[in-house]
Coordinates of C-alpha atoms and ligand atoms in Angstrom, one line a residue:
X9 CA 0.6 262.4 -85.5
X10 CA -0.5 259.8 -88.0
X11 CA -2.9 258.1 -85.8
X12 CA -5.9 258.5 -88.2
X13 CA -3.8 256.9 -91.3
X14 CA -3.3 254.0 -88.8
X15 CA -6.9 253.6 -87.8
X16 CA -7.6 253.3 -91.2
X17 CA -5.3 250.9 -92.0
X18 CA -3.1 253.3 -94.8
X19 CA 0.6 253.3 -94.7
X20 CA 1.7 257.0 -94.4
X21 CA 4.3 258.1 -96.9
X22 CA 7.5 260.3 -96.6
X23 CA 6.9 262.7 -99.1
X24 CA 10.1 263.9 -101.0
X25 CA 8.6 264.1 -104.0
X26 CA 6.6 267.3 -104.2
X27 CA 3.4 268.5 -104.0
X28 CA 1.6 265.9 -106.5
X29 CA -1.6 265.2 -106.3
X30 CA -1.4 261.5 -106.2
X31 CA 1.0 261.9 -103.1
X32 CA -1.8 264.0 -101.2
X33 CA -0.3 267.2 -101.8
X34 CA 2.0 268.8 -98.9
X35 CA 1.5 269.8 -95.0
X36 CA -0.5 272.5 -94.0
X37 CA 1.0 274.7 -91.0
X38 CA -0.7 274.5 -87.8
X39 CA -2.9 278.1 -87.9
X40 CA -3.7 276.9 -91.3
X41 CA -5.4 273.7 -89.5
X42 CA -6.3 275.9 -86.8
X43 CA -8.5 278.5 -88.9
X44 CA -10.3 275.8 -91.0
X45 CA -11.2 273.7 -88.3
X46 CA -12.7 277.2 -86.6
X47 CA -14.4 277.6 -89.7
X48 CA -16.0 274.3 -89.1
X49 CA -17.7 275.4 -86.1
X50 CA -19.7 278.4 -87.8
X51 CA -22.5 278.9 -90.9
X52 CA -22.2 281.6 -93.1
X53 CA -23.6 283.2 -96.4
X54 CA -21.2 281.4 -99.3
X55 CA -21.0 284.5 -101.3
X56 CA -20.0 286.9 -97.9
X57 CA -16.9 284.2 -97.7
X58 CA -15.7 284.3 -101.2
X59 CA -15.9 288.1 -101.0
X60 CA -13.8 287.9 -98.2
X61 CA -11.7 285.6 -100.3
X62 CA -11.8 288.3 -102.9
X63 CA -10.2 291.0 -100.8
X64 CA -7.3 288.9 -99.8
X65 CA -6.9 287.4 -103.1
X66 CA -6.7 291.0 -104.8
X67 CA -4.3 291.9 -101.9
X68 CA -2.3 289.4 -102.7
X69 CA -2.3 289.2 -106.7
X70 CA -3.2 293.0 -107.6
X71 CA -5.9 291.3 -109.3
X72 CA -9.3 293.2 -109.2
X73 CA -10.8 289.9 -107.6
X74 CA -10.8 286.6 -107.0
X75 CA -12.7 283.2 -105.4
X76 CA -11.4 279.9 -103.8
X77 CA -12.0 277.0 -106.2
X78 CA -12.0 273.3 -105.7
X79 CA -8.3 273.2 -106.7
X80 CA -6.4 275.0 -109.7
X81 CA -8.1 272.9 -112.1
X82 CA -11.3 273.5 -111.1
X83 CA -10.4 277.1 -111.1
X84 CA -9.9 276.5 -115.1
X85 CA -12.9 275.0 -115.6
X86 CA -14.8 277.9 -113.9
X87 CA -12.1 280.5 -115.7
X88 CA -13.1 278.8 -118.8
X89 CA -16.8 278.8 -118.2
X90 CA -16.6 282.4 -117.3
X91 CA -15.1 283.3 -120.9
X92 CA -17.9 281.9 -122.8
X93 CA -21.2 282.5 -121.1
X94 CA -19.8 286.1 -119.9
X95 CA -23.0 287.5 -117.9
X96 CA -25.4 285.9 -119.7
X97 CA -27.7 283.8 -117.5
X98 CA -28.9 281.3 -119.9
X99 CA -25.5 280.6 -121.6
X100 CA -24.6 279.9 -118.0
X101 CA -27.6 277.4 -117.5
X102 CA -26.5 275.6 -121.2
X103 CA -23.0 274.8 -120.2
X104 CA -21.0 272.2 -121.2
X105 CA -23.4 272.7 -124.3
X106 CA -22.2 275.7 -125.8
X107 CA -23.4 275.7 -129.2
X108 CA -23.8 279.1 -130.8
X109 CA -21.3 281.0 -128.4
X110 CA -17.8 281.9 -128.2
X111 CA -16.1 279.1 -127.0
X112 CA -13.3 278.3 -128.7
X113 CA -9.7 278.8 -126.8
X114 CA -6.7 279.5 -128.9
X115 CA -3.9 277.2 -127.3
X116 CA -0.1 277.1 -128.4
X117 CA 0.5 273.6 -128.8
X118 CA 3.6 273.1 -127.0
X119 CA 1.3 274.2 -124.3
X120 CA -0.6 271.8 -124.7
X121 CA -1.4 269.3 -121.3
X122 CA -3.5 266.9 -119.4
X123 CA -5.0 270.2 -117.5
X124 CA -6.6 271.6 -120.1
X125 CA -9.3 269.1 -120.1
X126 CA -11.0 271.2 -117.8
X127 CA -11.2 273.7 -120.5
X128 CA -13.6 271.3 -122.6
X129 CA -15.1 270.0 -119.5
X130 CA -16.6 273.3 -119.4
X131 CA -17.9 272.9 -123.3
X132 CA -14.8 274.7 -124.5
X133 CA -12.7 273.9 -127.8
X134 CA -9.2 273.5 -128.2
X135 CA -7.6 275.6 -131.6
X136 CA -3.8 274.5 -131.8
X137 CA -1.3 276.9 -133.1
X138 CA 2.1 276.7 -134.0
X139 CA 4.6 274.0 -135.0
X140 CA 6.6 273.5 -131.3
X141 CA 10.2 272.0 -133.8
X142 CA 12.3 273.8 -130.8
X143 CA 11.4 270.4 -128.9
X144 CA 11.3 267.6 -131.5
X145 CA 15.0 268.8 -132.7
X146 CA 14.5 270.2 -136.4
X147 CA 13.6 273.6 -135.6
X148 CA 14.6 276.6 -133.4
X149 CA 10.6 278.0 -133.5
X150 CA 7.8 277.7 -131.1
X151 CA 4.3 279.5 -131.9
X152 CA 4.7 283.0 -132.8
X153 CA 2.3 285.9 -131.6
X154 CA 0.9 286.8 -134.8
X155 CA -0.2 283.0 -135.3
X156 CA -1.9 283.2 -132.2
X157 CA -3.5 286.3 -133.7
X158 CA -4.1 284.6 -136.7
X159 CA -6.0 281.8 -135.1
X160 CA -8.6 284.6 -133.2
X161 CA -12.2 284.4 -135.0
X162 CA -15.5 285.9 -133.6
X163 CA -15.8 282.2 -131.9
X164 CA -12.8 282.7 -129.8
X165 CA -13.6 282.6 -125.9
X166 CA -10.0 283.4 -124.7
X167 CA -6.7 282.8 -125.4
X168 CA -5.1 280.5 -123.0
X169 CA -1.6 280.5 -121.8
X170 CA 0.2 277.8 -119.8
X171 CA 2.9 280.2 -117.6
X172 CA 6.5 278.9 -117.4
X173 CA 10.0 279.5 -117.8
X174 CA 10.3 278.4 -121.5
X175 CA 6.6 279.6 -122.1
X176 CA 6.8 281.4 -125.8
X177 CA 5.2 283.6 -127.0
X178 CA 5.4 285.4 -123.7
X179 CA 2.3 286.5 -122.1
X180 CA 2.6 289.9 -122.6
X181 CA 2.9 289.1 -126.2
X182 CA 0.0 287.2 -126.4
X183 CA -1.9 289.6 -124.1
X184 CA -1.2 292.3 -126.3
X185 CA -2.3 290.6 -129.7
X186 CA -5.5 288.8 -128.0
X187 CA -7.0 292.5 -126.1
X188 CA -6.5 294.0 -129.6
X189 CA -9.2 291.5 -131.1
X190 CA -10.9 292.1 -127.2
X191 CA -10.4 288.6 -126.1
X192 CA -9.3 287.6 -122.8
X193 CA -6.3 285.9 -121.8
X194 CA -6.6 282.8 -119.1
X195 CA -3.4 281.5 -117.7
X196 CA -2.9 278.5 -116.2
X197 CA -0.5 279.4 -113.5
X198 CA -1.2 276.4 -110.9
X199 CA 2.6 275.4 -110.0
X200 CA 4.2 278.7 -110.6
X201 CA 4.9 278.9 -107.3
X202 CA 7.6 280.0 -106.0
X203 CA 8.3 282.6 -106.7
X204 CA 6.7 284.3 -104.5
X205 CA 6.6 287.3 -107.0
X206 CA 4.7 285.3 -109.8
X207 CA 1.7 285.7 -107.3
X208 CA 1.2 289.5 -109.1
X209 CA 3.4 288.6 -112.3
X210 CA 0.6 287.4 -114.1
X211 CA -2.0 289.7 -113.6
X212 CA 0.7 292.6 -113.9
X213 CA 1.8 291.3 -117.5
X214 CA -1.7 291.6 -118.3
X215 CA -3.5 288.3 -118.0
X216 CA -7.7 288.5 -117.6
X217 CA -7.7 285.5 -114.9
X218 CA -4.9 283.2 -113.6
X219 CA -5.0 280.2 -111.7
X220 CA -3.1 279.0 -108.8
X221 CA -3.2 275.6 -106.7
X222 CA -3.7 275.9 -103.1
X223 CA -2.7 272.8 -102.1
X224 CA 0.9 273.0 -103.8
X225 CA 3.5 275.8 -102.6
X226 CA 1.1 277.8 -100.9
X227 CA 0.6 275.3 -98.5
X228 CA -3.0 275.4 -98.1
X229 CA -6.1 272.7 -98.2
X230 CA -5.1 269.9 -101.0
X231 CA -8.0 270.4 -102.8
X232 CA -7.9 274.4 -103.2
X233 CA -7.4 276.7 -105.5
X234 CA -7.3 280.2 -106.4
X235 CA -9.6 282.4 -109.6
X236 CA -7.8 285.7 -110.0
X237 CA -8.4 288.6 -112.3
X238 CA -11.4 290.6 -114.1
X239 CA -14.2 291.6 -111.6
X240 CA -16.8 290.5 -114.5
X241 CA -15.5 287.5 -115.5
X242 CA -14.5 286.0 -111.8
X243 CA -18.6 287.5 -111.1
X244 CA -19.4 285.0 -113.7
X245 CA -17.2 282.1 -112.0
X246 CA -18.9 282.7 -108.7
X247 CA -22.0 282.5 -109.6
X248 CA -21.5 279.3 -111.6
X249 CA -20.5 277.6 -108.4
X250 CA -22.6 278.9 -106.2
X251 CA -26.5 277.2 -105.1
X252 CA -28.4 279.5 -106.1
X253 CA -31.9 277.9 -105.4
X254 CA -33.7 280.8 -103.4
X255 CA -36.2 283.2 -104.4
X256 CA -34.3 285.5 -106.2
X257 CA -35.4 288.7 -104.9
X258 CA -33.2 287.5 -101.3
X259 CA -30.0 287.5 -103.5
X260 CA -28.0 290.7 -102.9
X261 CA -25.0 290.1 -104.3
X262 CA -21.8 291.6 -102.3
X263 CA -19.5 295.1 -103.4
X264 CA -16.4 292.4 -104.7
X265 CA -19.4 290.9 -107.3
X266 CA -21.6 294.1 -107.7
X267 CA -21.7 292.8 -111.6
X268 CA -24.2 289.6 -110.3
X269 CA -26.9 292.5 -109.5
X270 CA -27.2 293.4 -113.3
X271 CA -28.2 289.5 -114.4
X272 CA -31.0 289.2 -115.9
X273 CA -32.0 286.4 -113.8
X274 CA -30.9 284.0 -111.3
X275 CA -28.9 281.1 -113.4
X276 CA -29.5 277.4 -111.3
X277 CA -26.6 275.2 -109.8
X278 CA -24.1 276.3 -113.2
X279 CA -20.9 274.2 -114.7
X280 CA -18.9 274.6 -111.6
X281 CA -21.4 272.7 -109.0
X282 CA -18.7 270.2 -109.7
X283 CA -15.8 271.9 -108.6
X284 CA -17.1 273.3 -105.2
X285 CA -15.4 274.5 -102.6
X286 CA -16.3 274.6 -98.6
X287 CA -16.5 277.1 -95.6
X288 CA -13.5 275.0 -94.3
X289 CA -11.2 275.0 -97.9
X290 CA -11.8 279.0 -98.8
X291 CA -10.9 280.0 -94.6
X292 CA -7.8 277.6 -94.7
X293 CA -6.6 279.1 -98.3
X294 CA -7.4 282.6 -97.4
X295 CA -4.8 282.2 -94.3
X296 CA -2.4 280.1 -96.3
X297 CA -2.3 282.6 -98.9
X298 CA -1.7 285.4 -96.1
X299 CA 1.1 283.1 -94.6
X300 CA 2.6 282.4 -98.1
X301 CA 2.8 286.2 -98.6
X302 CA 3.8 287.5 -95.4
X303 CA 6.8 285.1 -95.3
X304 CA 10.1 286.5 -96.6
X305 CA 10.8 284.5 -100.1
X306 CA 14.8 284.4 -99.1
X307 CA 13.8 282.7 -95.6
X308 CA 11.7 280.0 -97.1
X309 CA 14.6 279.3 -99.4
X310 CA 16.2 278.9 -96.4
X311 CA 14.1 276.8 -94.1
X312 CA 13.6 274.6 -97.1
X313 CA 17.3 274.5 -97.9
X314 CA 17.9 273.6 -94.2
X315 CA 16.0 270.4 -94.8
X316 CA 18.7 269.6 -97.6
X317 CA 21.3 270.3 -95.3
X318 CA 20.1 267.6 -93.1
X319 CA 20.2 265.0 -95.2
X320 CA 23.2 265.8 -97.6
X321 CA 26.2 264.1 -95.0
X322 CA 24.0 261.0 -95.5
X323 CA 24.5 260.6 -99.2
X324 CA 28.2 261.1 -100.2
X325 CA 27.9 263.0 -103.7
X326 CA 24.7 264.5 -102.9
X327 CA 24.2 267.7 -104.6
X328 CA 22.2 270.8 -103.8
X329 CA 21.0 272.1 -106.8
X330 CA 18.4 274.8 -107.7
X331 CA 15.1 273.7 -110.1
X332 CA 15.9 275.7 -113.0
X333 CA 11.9 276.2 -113.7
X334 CA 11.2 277.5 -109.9
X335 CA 13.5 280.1 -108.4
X336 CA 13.9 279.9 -104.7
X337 CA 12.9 276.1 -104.8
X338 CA 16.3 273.9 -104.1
X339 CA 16.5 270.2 -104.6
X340 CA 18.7 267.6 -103.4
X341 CA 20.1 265.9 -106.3
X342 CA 20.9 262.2 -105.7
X343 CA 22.9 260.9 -108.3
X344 CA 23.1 257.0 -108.9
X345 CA 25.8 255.4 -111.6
X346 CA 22.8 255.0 -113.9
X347 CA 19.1 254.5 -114.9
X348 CA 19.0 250.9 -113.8
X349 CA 20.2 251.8 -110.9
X350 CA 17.9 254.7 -109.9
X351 CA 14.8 252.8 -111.0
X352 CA 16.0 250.0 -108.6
X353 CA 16.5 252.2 -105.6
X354 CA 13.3 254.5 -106.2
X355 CA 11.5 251.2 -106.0
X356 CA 13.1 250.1 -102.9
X357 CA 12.7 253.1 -101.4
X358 CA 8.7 253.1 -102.0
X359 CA 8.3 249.4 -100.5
X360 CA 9.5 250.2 -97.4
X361 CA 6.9 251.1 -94.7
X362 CA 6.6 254.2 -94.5
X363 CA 7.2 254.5 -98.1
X364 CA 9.7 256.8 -98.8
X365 CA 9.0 258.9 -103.0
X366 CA 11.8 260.9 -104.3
X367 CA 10.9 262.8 -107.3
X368 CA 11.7 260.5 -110.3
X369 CA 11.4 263.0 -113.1
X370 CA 15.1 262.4 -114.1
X371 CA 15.0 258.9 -113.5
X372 CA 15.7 258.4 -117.1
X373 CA 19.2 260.2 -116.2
X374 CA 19.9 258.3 -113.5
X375 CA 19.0 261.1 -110.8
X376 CA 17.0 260.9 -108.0
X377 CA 15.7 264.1 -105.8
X378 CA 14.6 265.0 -102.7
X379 CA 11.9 268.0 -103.2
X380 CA 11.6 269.8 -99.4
X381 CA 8.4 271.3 -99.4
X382 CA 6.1 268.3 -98.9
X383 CA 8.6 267.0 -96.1
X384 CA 8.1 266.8 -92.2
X385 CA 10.9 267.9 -90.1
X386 CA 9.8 265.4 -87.8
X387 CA 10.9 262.8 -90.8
X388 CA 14.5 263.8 -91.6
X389 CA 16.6 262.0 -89.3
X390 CA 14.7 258.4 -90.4
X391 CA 14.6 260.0 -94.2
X392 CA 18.5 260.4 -93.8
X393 CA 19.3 256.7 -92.3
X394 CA 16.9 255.4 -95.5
X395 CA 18.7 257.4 -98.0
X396 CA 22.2 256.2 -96.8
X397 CA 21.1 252.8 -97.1
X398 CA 19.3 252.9 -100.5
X399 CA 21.1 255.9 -102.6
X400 CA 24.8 256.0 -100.7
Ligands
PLP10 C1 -1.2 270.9 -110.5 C2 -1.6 271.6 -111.7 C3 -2.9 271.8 -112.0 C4 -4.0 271.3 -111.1 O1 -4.0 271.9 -109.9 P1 -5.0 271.4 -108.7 O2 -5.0 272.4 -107.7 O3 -4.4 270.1 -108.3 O4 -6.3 271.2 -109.3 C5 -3.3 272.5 -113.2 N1 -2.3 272.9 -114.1 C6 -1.0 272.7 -113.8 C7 0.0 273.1 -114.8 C8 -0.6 272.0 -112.7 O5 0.7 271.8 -112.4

């Protein structure tokens, strides 16, 4: 199965870690594989594919439409570049320069994180608000909605809003103070999945656009991703990242991205050149997404908690826990007498051949875990002898 890994002379990984980017992401079901490589074998019209993407993006979300992306973060930066040059043509052609429009986005700092880069990738500012004491121990506060309010000018782009269990102020709070100055909300929803429900939760609190990552939970191409929301601003997404260099007479945009007829010209190859995605990414996502809809959220518990199963008799004191910030996602918690030990055993794990990675985020606890989605059944009976010898 691995063959091609061989070939090239990389040692495969077990991953029990999660869908991190650095670990490759996850697996991708076989009509997933299937579709893309049928996609492979076929030309089309870019923007006839994203408006495909569009239907089953709205389908799925409730948004009014959506495109494939290069991955959630590119999805950002095109969410981001969206919010400041609107439908205006030549603010498209000037970005990252973005001198003289709105492009400042109002960010709660505990909500702060290495993602939002792709916000001033795109030429956007970052305006902090809020003192986050609830984490460094003094305080009980996080932002409040009326300093996000506060912090709205005329330069404002959007508000943006990192979704999560602890995220505060909520985002319908935030929603509701930023569309009474008209400014549009971006969330940055990229691992909110599962639950399956959070695929509409966004957009149903209120949220302009929303970003997901295809190649985590949804199990589609590693480097996917998905633009929800506004019919105007995801217009002004698309067309950012499409090539445009043709006459511009021949371009008729389609129904999903009507709004593209009304520019006043054609803008060239925009921000989001950068952050392109192909034929092959946008069909794989599209039936990924389907899949990830379709399936019934209490069975994937289950086939994901079956994994867990399988490898819990080989680790006396194993625990099957549920990750407090992902309903529906279990873990298996390994717990080692302490940190020393943990770091030692994570270590050993990953010099073996193939490497094994547990997800180390409470290392500094002592705790190893195994995270299912990433893992091949094929794997657990040698994942189970390797954890009995390294964590028993
Ligand atoms: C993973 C992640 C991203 C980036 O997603 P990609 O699809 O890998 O580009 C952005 N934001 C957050 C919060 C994430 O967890």
């Amino acid at each position: 199965m691995s063959d091609i890994y061989v070939r090239l002379g990389v040692r495969r990984i077990i991953n029990a870690y999660g869908t991190n980017t650095r670990l490759s992401g996850g697996l991708m079901a076989p009509d997933v594989l299937a579709a893309m490589a049928e996609a492979s074998r076929a030309c089309v019209e870019m923007h006839d594919l994203q408006a495909a993407a569009s239907r089953a993006i709205a389908t799925a979300t409730g948004a009014e439409a959506g495109i494939v992306t290069g991955g959630a973060a590119a999805a950002l930066l095109l969410g981001a570049a969206a919010c400041m040059a609107r439908l205006d043509p030549a603010a498209m052609n000037r970005l990252p320069d973005s001198a003289g429009l709105p492009n400042e986005f109002v960010v709660v700092r505990s909500q702060r994180n290495m993602y939002d880069r792709a916000l001033r990738a795109a030429g956007g500012h970052v305006v902090e608000v809020g003192i986050p004491d609830r984490f460094s121990g003094p305080g009980v506060r996080d932002a409040s909605a009326g300093e996000v309010a506060e912090a709205i000018t005329d330069r404002t782009a959007a508000v943006f809003h990192l979704a999560g269990e602890n995220a505060e102020p909520s985002l319908p709070d935030v929603v509701r103070v930023a569309h009474a100055r008209g400014v549009p909300v971006l969330v940055d929803a990229a691992a909110q999945l599962p639950p399956a429900a959070n695929l509409r939760r966004f957009i149903a609190e209120g949220a302009d656009l929303v970003c997901f990552s295809g190649g985590k939970a949804l199990g589609g191409p590693q480097a996917s991703g998905i633009l929800a929301g506004r019919r105007d601003l995801v217009a002004s997404a698309l067309v950012q990242m499409l090539d445009l260099d043709l006459p511009e007479a021949q371009f008729v945009a389609p129904a999903e991205f009507a709004a593209l007829n009304q520019l006043r010209f054609l803008p060239h190859h925009g921000i989001g050149r950068a952050a392109k995605a192909g034929k092959e990414e946008i069909v794989g996502l599209i039936v990924a997404l389907l899949r990830f809809a379709a399936e019934d959220p209490a069975a994937r518990t289950a086939r994901w908690t079956a994994r867990l199963e399988a490898l819990r008799a080989a680790v006396p004191g194993a625990v099957l826990v549920h990750d407090g910030a992902k309903p529906g996602l279990p873990l298996l918690e390994l717990r080692l007498p302490d940190r020393a030990a943990a770091v030692r055993a994570e270590a050993a794990l990953r010099a073996r051949d193939p490497a094994v990675h547990l997800d180390a985020s409470r290392i500094r606890r002592g705790v190893l875990a195994v995270n299912p989605i990433a893992l091949d059944d094929d794997d657990l009976p040698l994942l189970a002898a390797v954890l009995k010898e390294c964590c028993a």
